[in-house]
XYZ file of C-alpha atoms in Angstrom:
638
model
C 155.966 80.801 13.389
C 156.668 84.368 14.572
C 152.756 84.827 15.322
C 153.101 82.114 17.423
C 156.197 82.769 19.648
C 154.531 85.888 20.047
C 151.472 84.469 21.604
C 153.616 82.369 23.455
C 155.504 85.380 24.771
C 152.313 87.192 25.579
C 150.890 84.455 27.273
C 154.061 83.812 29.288
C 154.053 87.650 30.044
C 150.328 87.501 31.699
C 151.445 83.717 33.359
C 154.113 85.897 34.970
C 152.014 89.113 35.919
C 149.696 86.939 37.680
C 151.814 84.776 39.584
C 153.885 88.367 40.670
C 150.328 89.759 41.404
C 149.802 86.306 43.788
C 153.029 86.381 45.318
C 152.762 90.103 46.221
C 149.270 89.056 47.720
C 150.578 86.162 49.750
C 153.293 88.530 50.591
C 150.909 91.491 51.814
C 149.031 88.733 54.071
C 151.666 87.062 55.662
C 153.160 90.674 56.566
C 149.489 91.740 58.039
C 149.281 88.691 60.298
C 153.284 88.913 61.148
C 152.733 92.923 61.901
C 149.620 93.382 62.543
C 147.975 90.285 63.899
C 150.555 88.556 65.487
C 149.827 89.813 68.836
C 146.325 89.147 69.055
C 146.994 86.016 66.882
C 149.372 84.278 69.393
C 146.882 85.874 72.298
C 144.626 83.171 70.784
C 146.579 80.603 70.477
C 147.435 80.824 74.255
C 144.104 81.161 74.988
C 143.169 77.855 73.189
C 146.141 76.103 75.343
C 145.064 77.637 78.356
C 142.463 77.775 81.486
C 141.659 80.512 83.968
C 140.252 79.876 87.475
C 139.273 82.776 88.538
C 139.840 84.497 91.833
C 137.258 86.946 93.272
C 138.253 90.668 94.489
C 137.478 91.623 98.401
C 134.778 93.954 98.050
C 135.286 97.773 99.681
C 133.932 97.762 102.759
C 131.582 100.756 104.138
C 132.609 102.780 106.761
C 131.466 105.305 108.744
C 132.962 109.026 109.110
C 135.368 108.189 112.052
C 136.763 104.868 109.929
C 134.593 102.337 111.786
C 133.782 99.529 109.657
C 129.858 98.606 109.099
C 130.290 95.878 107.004
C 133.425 94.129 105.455
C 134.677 91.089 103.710
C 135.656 87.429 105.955
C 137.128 84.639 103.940
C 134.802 82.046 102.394
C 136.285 79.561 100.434
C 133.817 78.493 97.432
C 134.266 74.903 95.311
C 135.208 75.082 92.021
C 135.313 72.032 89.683
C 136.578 71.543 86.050
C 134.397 68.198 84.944
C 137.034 67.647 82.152
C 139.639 66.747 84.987
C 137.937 64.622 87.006
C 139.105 60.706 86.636
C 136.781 59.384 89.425
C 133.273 60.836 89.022
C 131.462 58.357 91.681
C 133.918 58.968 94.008
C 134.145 62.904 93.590
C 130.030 62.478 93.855
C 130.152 60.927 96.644
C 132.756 62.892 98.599
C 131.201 66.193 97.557
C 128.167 65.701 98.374
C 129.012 63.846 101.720
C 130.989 67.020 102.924
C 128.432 69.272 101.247
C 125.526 67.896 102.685
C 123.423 67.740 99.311
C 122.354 64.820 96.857
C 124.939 62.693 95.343
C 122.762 63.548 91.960
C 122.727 67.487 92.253
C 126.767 67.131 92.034
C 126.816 64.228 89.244
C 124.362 66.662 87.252
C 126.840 69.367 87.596
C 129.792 67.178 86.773
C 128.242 66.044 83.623
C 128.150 69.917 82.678
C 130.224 70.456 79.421
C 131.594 73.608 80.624
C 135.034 74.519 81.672
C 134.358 75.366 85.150
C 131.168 74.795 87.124
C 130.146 75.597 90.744
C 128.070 73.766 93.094
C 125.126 77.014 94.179
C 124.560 77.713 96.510
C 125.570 74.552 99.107
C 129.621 74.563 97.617
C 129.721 78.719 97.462
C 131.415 81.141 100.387
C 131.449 77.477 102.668
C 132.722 77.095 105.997
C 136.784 76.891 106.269
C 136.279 73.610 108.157
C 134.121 72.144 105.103
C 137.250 73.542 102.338
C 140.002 71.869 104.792
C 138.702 68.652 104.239
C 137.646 69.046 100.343
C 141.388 69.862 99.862
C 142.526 66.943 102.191
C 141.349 64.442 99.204
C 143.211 66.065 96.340
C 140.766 65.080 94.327
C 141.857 66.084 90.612
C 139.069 68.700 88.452
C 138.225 70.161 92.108
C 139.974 73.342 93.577
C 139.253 75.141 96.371
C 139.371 78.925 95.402
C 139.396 82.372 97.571
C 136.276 83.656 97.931
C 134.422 86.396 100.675
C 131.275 86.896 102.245
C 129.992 90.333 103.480
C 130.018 90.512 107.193
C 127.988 93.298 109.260
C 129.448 93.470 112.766
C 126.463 95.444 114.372
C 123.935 93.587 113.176
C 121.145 95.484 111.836
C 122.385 98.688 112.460
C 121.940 100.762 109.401
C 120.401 98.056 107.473
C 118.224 100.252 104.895
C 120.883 102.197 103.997
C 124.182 99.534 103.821
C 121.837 96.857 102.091
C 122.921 94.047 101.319
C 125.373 91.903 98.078
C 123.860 88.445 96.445
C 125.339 85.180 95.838
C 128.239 86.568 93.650
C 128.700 89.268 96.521
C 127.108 91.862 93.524
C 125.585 94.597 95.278
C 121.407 94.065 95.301
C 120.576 96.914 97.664
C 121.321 100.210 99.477
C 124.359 101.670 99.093
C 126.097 98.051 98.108
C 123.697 98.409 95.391
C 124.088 102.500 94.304
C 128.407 101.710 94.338
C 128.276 98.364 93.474
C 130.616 99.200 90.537
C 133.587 100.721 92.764
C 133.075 98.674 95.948
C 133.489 95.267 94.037
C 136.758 95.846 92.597
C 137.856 93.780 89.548
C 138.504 89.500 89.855
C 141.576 87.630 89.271
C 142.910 84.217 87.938
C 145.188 81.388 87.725
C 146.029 80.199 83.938
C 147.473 77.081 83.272
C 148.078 74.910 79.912
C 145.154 72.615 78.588
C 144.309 70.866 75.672
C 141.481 71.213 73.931
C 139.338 68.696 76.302
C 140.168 70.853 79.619
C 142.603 68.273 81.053
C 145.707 70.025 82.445
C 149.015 69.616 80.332
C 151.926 68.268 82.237
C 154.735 70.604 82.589
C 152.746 73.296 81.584
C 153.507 76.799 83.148
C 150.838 78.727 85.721
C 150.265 82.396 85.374
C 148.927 83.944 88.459
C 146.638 87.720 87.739
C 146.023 89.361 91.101
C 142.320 90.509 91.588
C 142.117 94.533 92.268
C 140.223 94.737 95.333
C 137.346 97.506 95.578
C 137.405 100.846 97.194
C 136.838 101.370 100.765
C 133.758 103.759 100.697
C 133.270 106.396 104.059
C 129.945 107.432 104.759
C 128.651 110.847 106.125
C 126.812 108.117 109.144
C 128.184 108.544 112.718
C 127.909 105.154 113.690
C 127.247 106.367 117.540
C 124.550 108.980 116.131
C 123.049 105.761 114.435
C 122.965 104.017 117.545
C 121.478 106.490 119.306
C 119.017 106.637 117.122
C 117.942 102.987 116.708
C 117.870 102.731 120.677
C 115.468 105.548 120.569
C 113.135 103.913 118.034
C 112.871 100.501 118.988
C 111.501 102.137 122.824
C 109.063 103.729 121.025
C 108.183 101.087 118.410
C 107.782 98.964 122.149
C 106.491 101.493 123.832
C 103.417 102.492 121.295
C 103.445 99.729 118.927
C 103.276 101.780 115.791
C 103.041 100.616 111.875
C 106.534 102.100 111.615
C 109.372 104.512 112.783
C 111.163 106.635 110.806
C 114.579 108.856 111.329
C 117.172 111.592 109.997
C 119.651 113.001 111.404
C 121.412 115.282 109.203
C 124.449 118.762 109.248
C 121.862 120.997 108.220
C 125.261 123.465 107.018
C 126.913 120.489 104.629
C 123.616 118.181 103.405
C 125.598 115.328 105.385
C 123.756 112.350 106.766
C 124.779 111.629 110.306
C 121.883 108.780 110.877
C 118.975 107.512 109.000
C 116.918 104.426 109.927
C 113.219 102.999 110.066
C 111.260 100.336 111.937
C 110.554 97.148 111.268
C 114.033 96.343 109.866
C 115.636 93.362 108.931
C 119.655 91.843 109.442
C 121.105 92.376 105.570
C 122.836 89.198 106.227
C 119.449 87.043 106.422
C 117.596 88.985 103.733
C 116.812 86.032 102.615
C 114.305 85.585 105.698
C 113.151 89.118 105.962
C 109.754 90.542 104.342
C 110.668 92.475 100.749
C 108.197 94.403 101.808
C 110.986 95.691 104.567
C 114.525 95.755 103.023
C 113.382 97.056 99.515
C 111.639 100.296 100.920
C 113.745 102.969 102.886
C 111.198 104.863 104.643
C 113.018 107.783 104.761
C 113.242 108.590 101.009
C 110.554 106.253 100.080
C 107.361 107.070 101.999
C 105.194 109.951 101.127
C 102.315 111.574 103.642
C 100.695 114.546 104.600
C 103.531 116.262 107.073
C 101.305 118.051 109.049
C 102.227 120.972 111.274
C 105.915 120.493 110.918
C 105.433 122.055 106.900
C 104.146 125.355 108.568
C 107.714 126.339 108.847
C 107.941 126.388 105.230
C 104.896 128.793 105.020
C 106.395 131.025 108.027
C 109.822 131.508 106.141
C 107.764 132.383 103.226
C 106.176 135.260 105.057
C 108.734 136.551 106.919
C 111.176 137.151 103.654
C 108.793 138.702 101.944
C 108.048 140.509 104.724
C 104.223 140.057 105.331
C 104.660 139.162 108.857
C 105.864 140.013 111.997
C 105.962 138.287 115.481
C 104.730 140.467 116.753
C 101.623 141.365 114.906
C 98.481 140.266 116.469
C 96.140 137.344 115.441
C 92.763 136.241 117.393
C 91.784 132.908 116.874
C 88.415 131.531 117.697
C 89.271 128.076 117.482
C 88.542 127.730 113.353
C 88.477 130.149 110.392
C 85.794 130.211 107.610
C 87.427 129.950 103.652
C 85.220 129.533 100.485
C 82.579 128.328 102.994
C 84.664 126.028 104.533
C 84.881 125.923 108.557
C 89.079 124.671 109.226
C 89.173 124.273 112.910
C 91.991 124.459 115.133
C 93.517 121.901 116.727
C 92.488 123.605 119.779
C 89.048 123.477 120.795
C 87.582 127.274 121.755
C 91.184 128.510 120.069
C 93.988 130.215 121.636
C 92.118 133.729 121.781
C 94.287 137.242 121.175
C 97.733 136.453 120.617
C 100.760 137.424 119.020
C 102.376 135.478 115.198
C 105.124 134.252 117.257
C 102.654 132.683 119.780
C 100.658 131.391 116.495
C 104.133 129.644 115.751
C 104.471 128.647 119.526
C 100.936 127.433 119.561
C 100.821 126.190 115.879
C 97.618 127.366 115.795
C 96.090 126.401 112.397
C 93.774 129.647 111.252
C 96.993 131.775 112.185
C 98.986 130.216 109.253
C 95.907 130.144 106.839
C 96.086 133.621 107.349
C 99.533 133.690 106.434
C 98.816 131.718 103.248
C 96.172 134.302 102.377
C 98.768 136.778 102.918
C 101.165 134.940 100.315
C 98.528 134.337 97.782
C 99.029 130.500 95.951
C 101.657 131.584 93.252
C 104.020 133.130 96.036
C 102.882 130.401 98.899
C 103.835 127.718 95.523
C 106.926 129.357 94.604
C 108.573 129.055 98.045
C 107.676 125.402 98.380
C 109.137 124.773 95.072
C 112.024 126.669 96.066
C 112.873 124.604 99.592
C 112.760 121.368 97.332
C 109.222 119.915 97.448
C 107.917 118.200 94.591
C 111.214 117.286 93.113
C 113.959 114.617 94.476
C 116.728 115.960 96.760
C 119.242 113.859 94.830
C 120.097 111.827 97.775
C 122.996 108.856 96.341
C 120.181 106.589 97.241
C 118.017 104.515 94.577
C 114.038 104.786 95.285
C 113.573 108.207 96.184
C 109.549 109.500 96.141
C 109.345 113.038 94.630
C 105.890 113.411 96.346
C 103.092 115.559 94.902
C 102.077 119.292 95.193
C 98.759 120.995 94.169
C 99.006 122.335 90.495
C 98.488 126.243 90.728
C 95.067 126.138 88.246
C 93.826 123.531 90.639
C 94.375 125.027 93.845
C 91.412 126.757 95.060
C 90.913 128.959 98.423
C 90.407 125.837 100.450
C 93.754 124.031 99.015
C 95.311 127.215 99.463
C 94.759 127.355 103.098
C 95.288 123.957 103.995
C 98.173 123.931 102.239
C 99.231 126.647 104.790
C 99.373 124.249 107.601
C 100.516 121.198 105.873
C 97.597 119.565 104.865
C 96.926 118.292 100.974
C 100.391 117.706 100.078
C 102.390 115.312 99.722
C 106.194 115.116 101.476
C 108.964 112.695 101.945
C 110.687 112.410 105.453
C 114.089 113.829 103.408
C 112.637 116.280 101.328
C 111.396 117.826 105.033
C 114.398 117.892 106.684
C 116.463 118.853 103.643
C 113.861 122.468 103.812
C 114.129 122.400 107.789
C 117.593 122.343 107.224
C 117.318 125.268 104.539
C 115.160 127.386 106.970
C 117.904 126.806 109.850
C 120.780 127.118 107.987
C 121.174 130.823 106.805
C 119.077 129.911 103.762
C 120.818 127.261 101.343
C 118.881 124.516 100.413
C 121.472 121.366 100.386
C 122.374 118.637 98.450
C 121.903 115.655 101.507
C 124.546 112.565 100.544
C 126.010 109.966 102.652
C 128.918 109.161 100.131
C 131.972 111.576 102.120
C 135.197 109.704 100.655
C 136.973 106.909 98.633
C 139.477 105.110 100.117
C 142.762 103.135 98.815
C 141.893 99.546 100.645
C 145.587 98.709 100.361
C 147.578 102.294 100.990
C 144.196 103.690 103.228
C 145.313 106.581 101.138
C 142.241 108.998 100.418
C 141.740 108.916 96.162
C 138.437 110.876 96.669
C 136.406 113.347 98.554
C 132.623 114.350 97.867
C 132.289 117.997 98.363
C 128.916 119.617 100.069
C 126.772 121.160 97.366
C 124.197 123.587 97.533
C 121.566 123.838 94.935
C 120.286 127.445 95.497
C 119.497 129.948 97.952
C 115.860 129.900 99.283
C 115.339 132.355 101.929
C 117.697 135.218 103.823
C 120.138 134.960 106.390
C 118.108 137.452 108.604
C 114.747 135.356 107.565
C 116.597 131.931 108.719
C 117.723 133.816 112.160
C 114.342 134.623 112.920
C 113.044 131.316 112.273
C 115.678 130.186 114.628
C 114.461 132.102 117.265
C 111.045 131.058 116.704
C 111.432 127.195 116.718
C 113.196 127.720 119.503
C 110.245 129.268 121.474
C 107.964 126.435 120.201
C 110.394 124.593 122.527
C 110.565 126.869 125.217
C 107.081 127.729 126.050
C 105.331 125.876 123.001
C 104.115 122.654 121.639
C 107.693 121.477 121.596
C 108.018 121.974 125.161
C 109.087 117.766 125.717
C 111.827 118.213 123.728
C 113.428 121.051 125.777
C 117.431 120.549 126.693
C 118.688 123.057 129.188
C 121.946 124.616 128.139
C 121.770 123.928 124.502
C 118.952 125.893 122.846
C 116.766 123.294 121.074
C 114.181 124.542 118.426
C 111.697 122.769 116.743
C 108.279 121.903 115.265
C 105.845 119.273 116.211
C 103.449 117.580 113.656
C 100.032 115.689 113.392
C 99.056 114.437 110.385
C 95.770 112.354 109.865
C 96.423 109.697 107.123
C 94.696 109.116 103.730
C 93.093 106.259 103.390
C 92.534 104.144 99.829
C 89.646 105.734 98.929
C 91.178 108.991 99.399
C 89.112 109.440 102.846
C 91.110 110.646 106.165
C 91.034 107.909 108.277
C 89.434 108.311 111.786
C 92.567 108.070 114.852
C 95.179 107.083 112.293
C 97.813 109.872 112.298
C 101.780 110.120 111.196
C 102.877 112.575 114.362
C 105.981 113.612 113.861
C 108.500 116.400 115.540
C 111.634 117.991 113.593
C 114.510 119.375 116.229
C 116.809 121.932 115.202
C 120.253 122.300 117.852
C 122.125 124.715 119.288
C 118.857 126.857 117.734
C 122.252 129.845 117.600
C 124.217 127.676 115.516
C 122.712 124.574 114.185
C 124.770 121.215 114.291
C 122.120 118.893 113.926
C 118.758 118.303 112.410
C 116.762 115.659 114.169
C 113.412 114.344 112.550
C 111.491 111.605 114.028
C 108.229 110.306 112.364
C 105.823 107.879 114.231
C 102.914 106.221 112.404
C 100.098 105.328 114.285
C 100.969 104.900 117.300
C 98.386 103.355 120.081
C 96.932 105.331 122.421
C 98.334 109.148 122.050
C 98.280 110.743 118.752
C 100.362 114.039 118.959
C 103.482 115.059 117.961
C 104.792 117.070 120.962
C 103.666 114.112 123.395
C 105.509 111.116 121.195
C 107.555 112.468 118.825
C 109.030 115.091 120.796
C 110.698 113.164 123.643
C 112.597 111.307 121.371
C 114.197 114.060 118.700
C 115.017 115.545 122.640
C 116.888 112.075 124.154
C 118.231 111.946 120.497
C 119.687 115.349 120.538
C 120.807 115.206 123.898
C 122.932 112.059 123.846
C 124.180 113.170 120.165
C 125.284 116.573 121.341
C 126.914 115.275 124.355
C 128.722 112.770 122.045
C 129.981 115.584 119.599
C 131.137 117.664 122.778
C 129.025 120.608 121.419
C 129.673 123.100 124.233
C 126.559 124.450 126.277
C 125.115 128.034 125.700
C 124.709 130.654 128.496
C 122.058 132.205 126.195
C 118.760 130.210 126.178
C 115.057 130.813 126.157
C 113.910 129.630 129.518
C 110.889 127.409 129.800
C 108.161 128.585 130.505
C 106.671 126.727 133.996
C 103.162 125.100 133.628
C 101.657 122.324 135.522
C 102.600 119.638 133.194
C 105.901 120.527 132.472
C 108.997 119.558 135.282
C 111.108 121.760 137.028
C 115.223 122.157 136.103
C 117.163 121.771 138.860
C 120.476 121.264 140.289
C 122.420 117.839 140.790
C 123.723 118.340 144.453
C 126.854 117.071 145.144
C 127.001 113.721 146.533
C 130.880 112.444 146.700
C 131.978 111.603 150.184
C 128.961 111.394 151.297
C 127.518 108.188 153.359
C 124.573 106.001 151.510
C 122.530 106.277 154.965
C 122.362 110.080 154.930
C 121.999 110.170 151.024
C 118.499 107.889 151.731
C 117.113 109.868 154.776
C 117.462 113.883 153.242
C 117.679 113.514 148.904
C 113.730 113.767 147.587
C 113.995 115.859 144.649
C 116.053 112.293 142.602
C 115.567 108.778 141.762
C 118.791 107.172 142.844
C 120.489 103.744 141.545
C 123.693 102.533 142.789
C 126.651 100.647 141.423
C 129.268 99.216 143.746
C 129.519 98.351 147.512
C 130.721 100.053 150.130
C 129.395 103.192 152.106
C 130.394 105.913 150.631
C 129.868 107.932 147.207
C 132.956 107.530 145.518
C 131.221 109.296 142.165
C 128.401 109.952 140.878
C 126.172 110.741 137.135
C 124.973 113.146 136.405
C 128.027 115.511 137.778
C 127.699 118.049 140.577
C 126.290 120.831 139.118
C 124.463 119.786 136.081
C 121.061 120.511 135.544
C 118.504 118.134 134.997
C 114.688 117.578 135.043
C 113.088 117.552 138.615
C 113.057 113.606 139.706
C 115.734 112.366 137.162
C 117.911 109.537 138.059
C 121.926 109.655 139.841
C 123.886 106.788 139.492
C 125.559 106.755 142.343
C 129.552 104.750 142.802
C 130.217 103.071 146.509
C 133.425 102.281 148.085
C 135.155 102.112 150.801
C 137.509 105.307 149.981
């Protein structure tokens, strides 16, 4: 009897241990899911009960460095439906698709979606406000109307290859939408309100409104009336020459900034949808690689001249060609340019001049120095598809490669990567980091949250060595092949370039040539870096006869524009039969149109106005201008 209470005992002992052991369990759970999961628990539950429409952000818009707006946001309303709330299918159908202008069956289809919210793409996205007025005039249940944006470019296609353009969802796709798609498209918001598990809407049930975050306003380094200048400039010459394309930098050789960058053909980023990929998805400017021609020799000059294996005024004779490993190089010059000095081989560009200077430098030292300006390696540009372009490898450059290396011939360059070394050369010898990205802006407070900072990756050359290439672009200009891009009063330097193109078998095609010129003003204290790049144009193929004029009506109007004061100090041209006279705009005002007529010869006039008498007049009194240039001359009465 005692053996078995004591069993019994025992057994009611473990009976008791267990169901303490179970309790304490149940007790440990409950506490984790009160303590520890309760949040995220009843998060859940509220999330079951509940449905978010959402509410897209207004995207950042792009400005330029003055605060004008490039592109921005307008409203488009977009139509949202949630099937499980819609009573009268046919009749939503029918509506829908009547205002819509689409198939009664494309909306059915999506209506028969089991999914909590569907969209009609792309007929019942960013729609007309007209089109969402009378949508929401049926109050038709399961379809809402929600806010919704559409990018807008005011000036057209102005800057189109660098702005690019947003998709469907207004996600970035190109350009810079594309490169700061994350911070321009801020972060969506919703409505919540009470469901059950089918969708349909709960009566009484409580909305919960989530503001979207809007993106950051982004300002660009892009002077929107440098860009225009620019464009105007290009299409002229894409209609005057009818070239394969056009391309063009402007850049603050000092900061890396871009003022204005564009190519021809372009495209509006609003109807990419219509435009050729082969257009909007490469940038010239970064993207396109070629032989640059003469405008490369002032990477070769700076070379010599800070290591000191030149001097202008050194003397060079040129026969018209120079002999290397057996091979005859000729000048561009047929019979040469004779006895002259190394700053007349930079005037004249005269080819066996700089192959001597590449001698001079030997390959590893002539290598080193391109290296060191930035070729063969990306600038680092905030732009996606950026060409690195391709150098000779020092064990395969021979005598020959050496030489025409020299004078810009067997390697490969981007557009960027040149001025980004011009700039270098100009700029008292830092090579630059070139962005367009200046600032991040507060949309809501305009408050700045953000400020990009020139860089400079190294130095390359001296500040003496960068004066004297100053001075010697600037006689290129003067009495040079450069001599159609001359400005009186504000000291333009420059190179011109002629490059023969490569064809697919490697072969140099016969008249097919990239001629290009790269301007460099006030040559005492560069502002601006103008390169302009024309590729095959009809007719004449050099550099300083279509490439020239335009970096020169480029830099004029943009210097103007930034009210860069005129210098005393200039090279002056040097007269020749084919280049124009400066002279002096007379002063007209007050004078009478019949007089004007009979005695002014040396102007074209065009006037503005009636009356009989010059009330004003443009160009001012005084100004100097090219021999034959027009006056617009005022009348009145006064």
């Amino acid at each position: 009897m005692r053996i078995v209470q004591k069993v019994v005992r025992k057994r009611l002992f473990l009976f008791l241990l267990i169901a303490t052991l179970v309790f304490l369990a149940l007790l440990g759970r409950l506490s984790y899911v009160q303590l520890v999961q309760g949040n995220w628990l009843s998060k859940k539950a509220q999330d079951l009960g509940s449905r978010d429409i959402p509410f897209q952000a207004k995207r950042g818009r792009i400005l330029d460095r003055n605060g004008k707006a490039l592109t921005y946001n307008i409203s488009s309303p977009t139509v949202l439906m949630i099937p499980a709330q819609i009573k009268d299918r046919e009749r939503t159908a029918r509506e829908l698709a009547r205002i819509l202008q689409i198939s009664e069956k494309k909306v059915k289809e999506q209506i028969s979606k089991r999914k909590m919210f569907v969209a009609i793409r792309p007929e019942g996205v960013k729609i007309s406000e007209e089109k969402a007025r009378q949508i929401q005039a049926l109050r038709m249940p399961g379809v809402f109307i929600t806010e919704d944006s559409k990018r807008y470019y005011p000036y057209g296609n102005l800057a189109a290859h660098l702005l690019g353009f947003t998709g469907i969802d207004s996600q970035g796709l190109a350009g810079l939408e594309l490169v700061y798609d994350e911070r321009l498209k801020g972060r969506p918001g919703y409505v919540s309100f009470s469901a059950n598990a089918r969708g349909e809407e709960l009566p009484g049930g409580m909305d919960h409104y989530i503001p979207p975050r809007d993106g950051l306003d982004l300002m660009l380094t892009l002077d929107k009336s440098i860009q225009t200048i620019m464009e105007r400039e290009m299409d002229q010459a894409m209609a005057q020459y009818q070239p394969e394309n056009i391309l063009g930098i402007a850049m603050d050789p000092k900061t890396g900034e871009i003022l204005a960058m564009s190519s021809r053909p372009t495209y509006r980023p609003d109807q990419y949808r219509f435009a050729d990929p082969m257009i909007y998805n490469r940038n010239l400017p970064i993207w396109k690689t070629y032989e640059p021609g003469s405008t490369f020799k002032i990477i070769t000059l700076a070379a010599a001249l800070e290591e000191k294996k030149v001097n202008f005024n050194e003397t060079f004779s040129d026969p018209g060609f120079i002999v290397v490993a057996g091979a005859r190089l000729r000048c561009w010059k047929a019979g040469g340019h004779g006895h002259q000095t190394y700053l007349e081989v930079v005037e004249n560009s005269c080819n066996p001049g700089f192959v001597n200077l590449g001698q001079r430098l030997g390959k590893e030292k002539l290598l080193s120095y391109i290296k060191k300006f930035g070729f063969g390696e990306k600038t680092g540009i905030d732009l996606s598809g950026e060409a690195k372009g391709i150098l000779f490898k020092p064990q395969r450059m021979g005598p020959v490669e050496l030489a025409t290396t020299a004078f810009g011939q067997g390697v490969s360059v981007t557009p960027i990567q040149q001025v980004t070394a011009v700039s270098a050369a100009v700029n008292g010898g830092k090579l630059m980091v070139p962005h367009l990205a200046k600032a991040w802006i507060n949309s809501d407070t305009g408050d700045t949250i953000e400020r990009n900072q020139p860089k400079a990756k190294r130095r390359v050359i001296s500040e003496e060595t960068s004066k004297k290439i100053r001075f010697a672009l600037e006689s290129v200009v003067a009495k040079g092949t450069g001599r159609k891009a001359f400005i009186d009063g504000y000291r333009v330097g420059g190179k011109t370039g002629t490059a023969q193109k490569v064809g697919p078998n490697g072969v140099y095609l016969k008249n097919n040539h990239i001629v290009s010129f790269i301007g460099v003003a006030p040559a005492d204290d560069p502002k601006l870096v103008v390169y302009i790049a024309v590729d095959n144009p009809k007719g004449i193929q050099f550099g300083g006869v279509v490439a020239a004029p335009i970096v020169g009506k480029v830099l004029h109007d943009s210097l103007r524009y930034l009210e860069i004061p005129k210098r005393k100090s200039q090279i002056p041209p040097e007269d020749t039969p084919l280049t124009t006279p400066i002279v002096e705009v007379p002063n007209l005002i007050g004078q009478e149109t019949d007089k004007i007529r009979t005695s002014l010869y040396s102007f074209q006039l065009e006037y503005s106005g009636d009356g009989e008498k010059v009330i004003d007049q443009v160009p001012k009194p005084g100004e100097r201008v090219k021999k034959g240039s027009t006056i617009r001359i005022y009348l009145g009465d006064k």
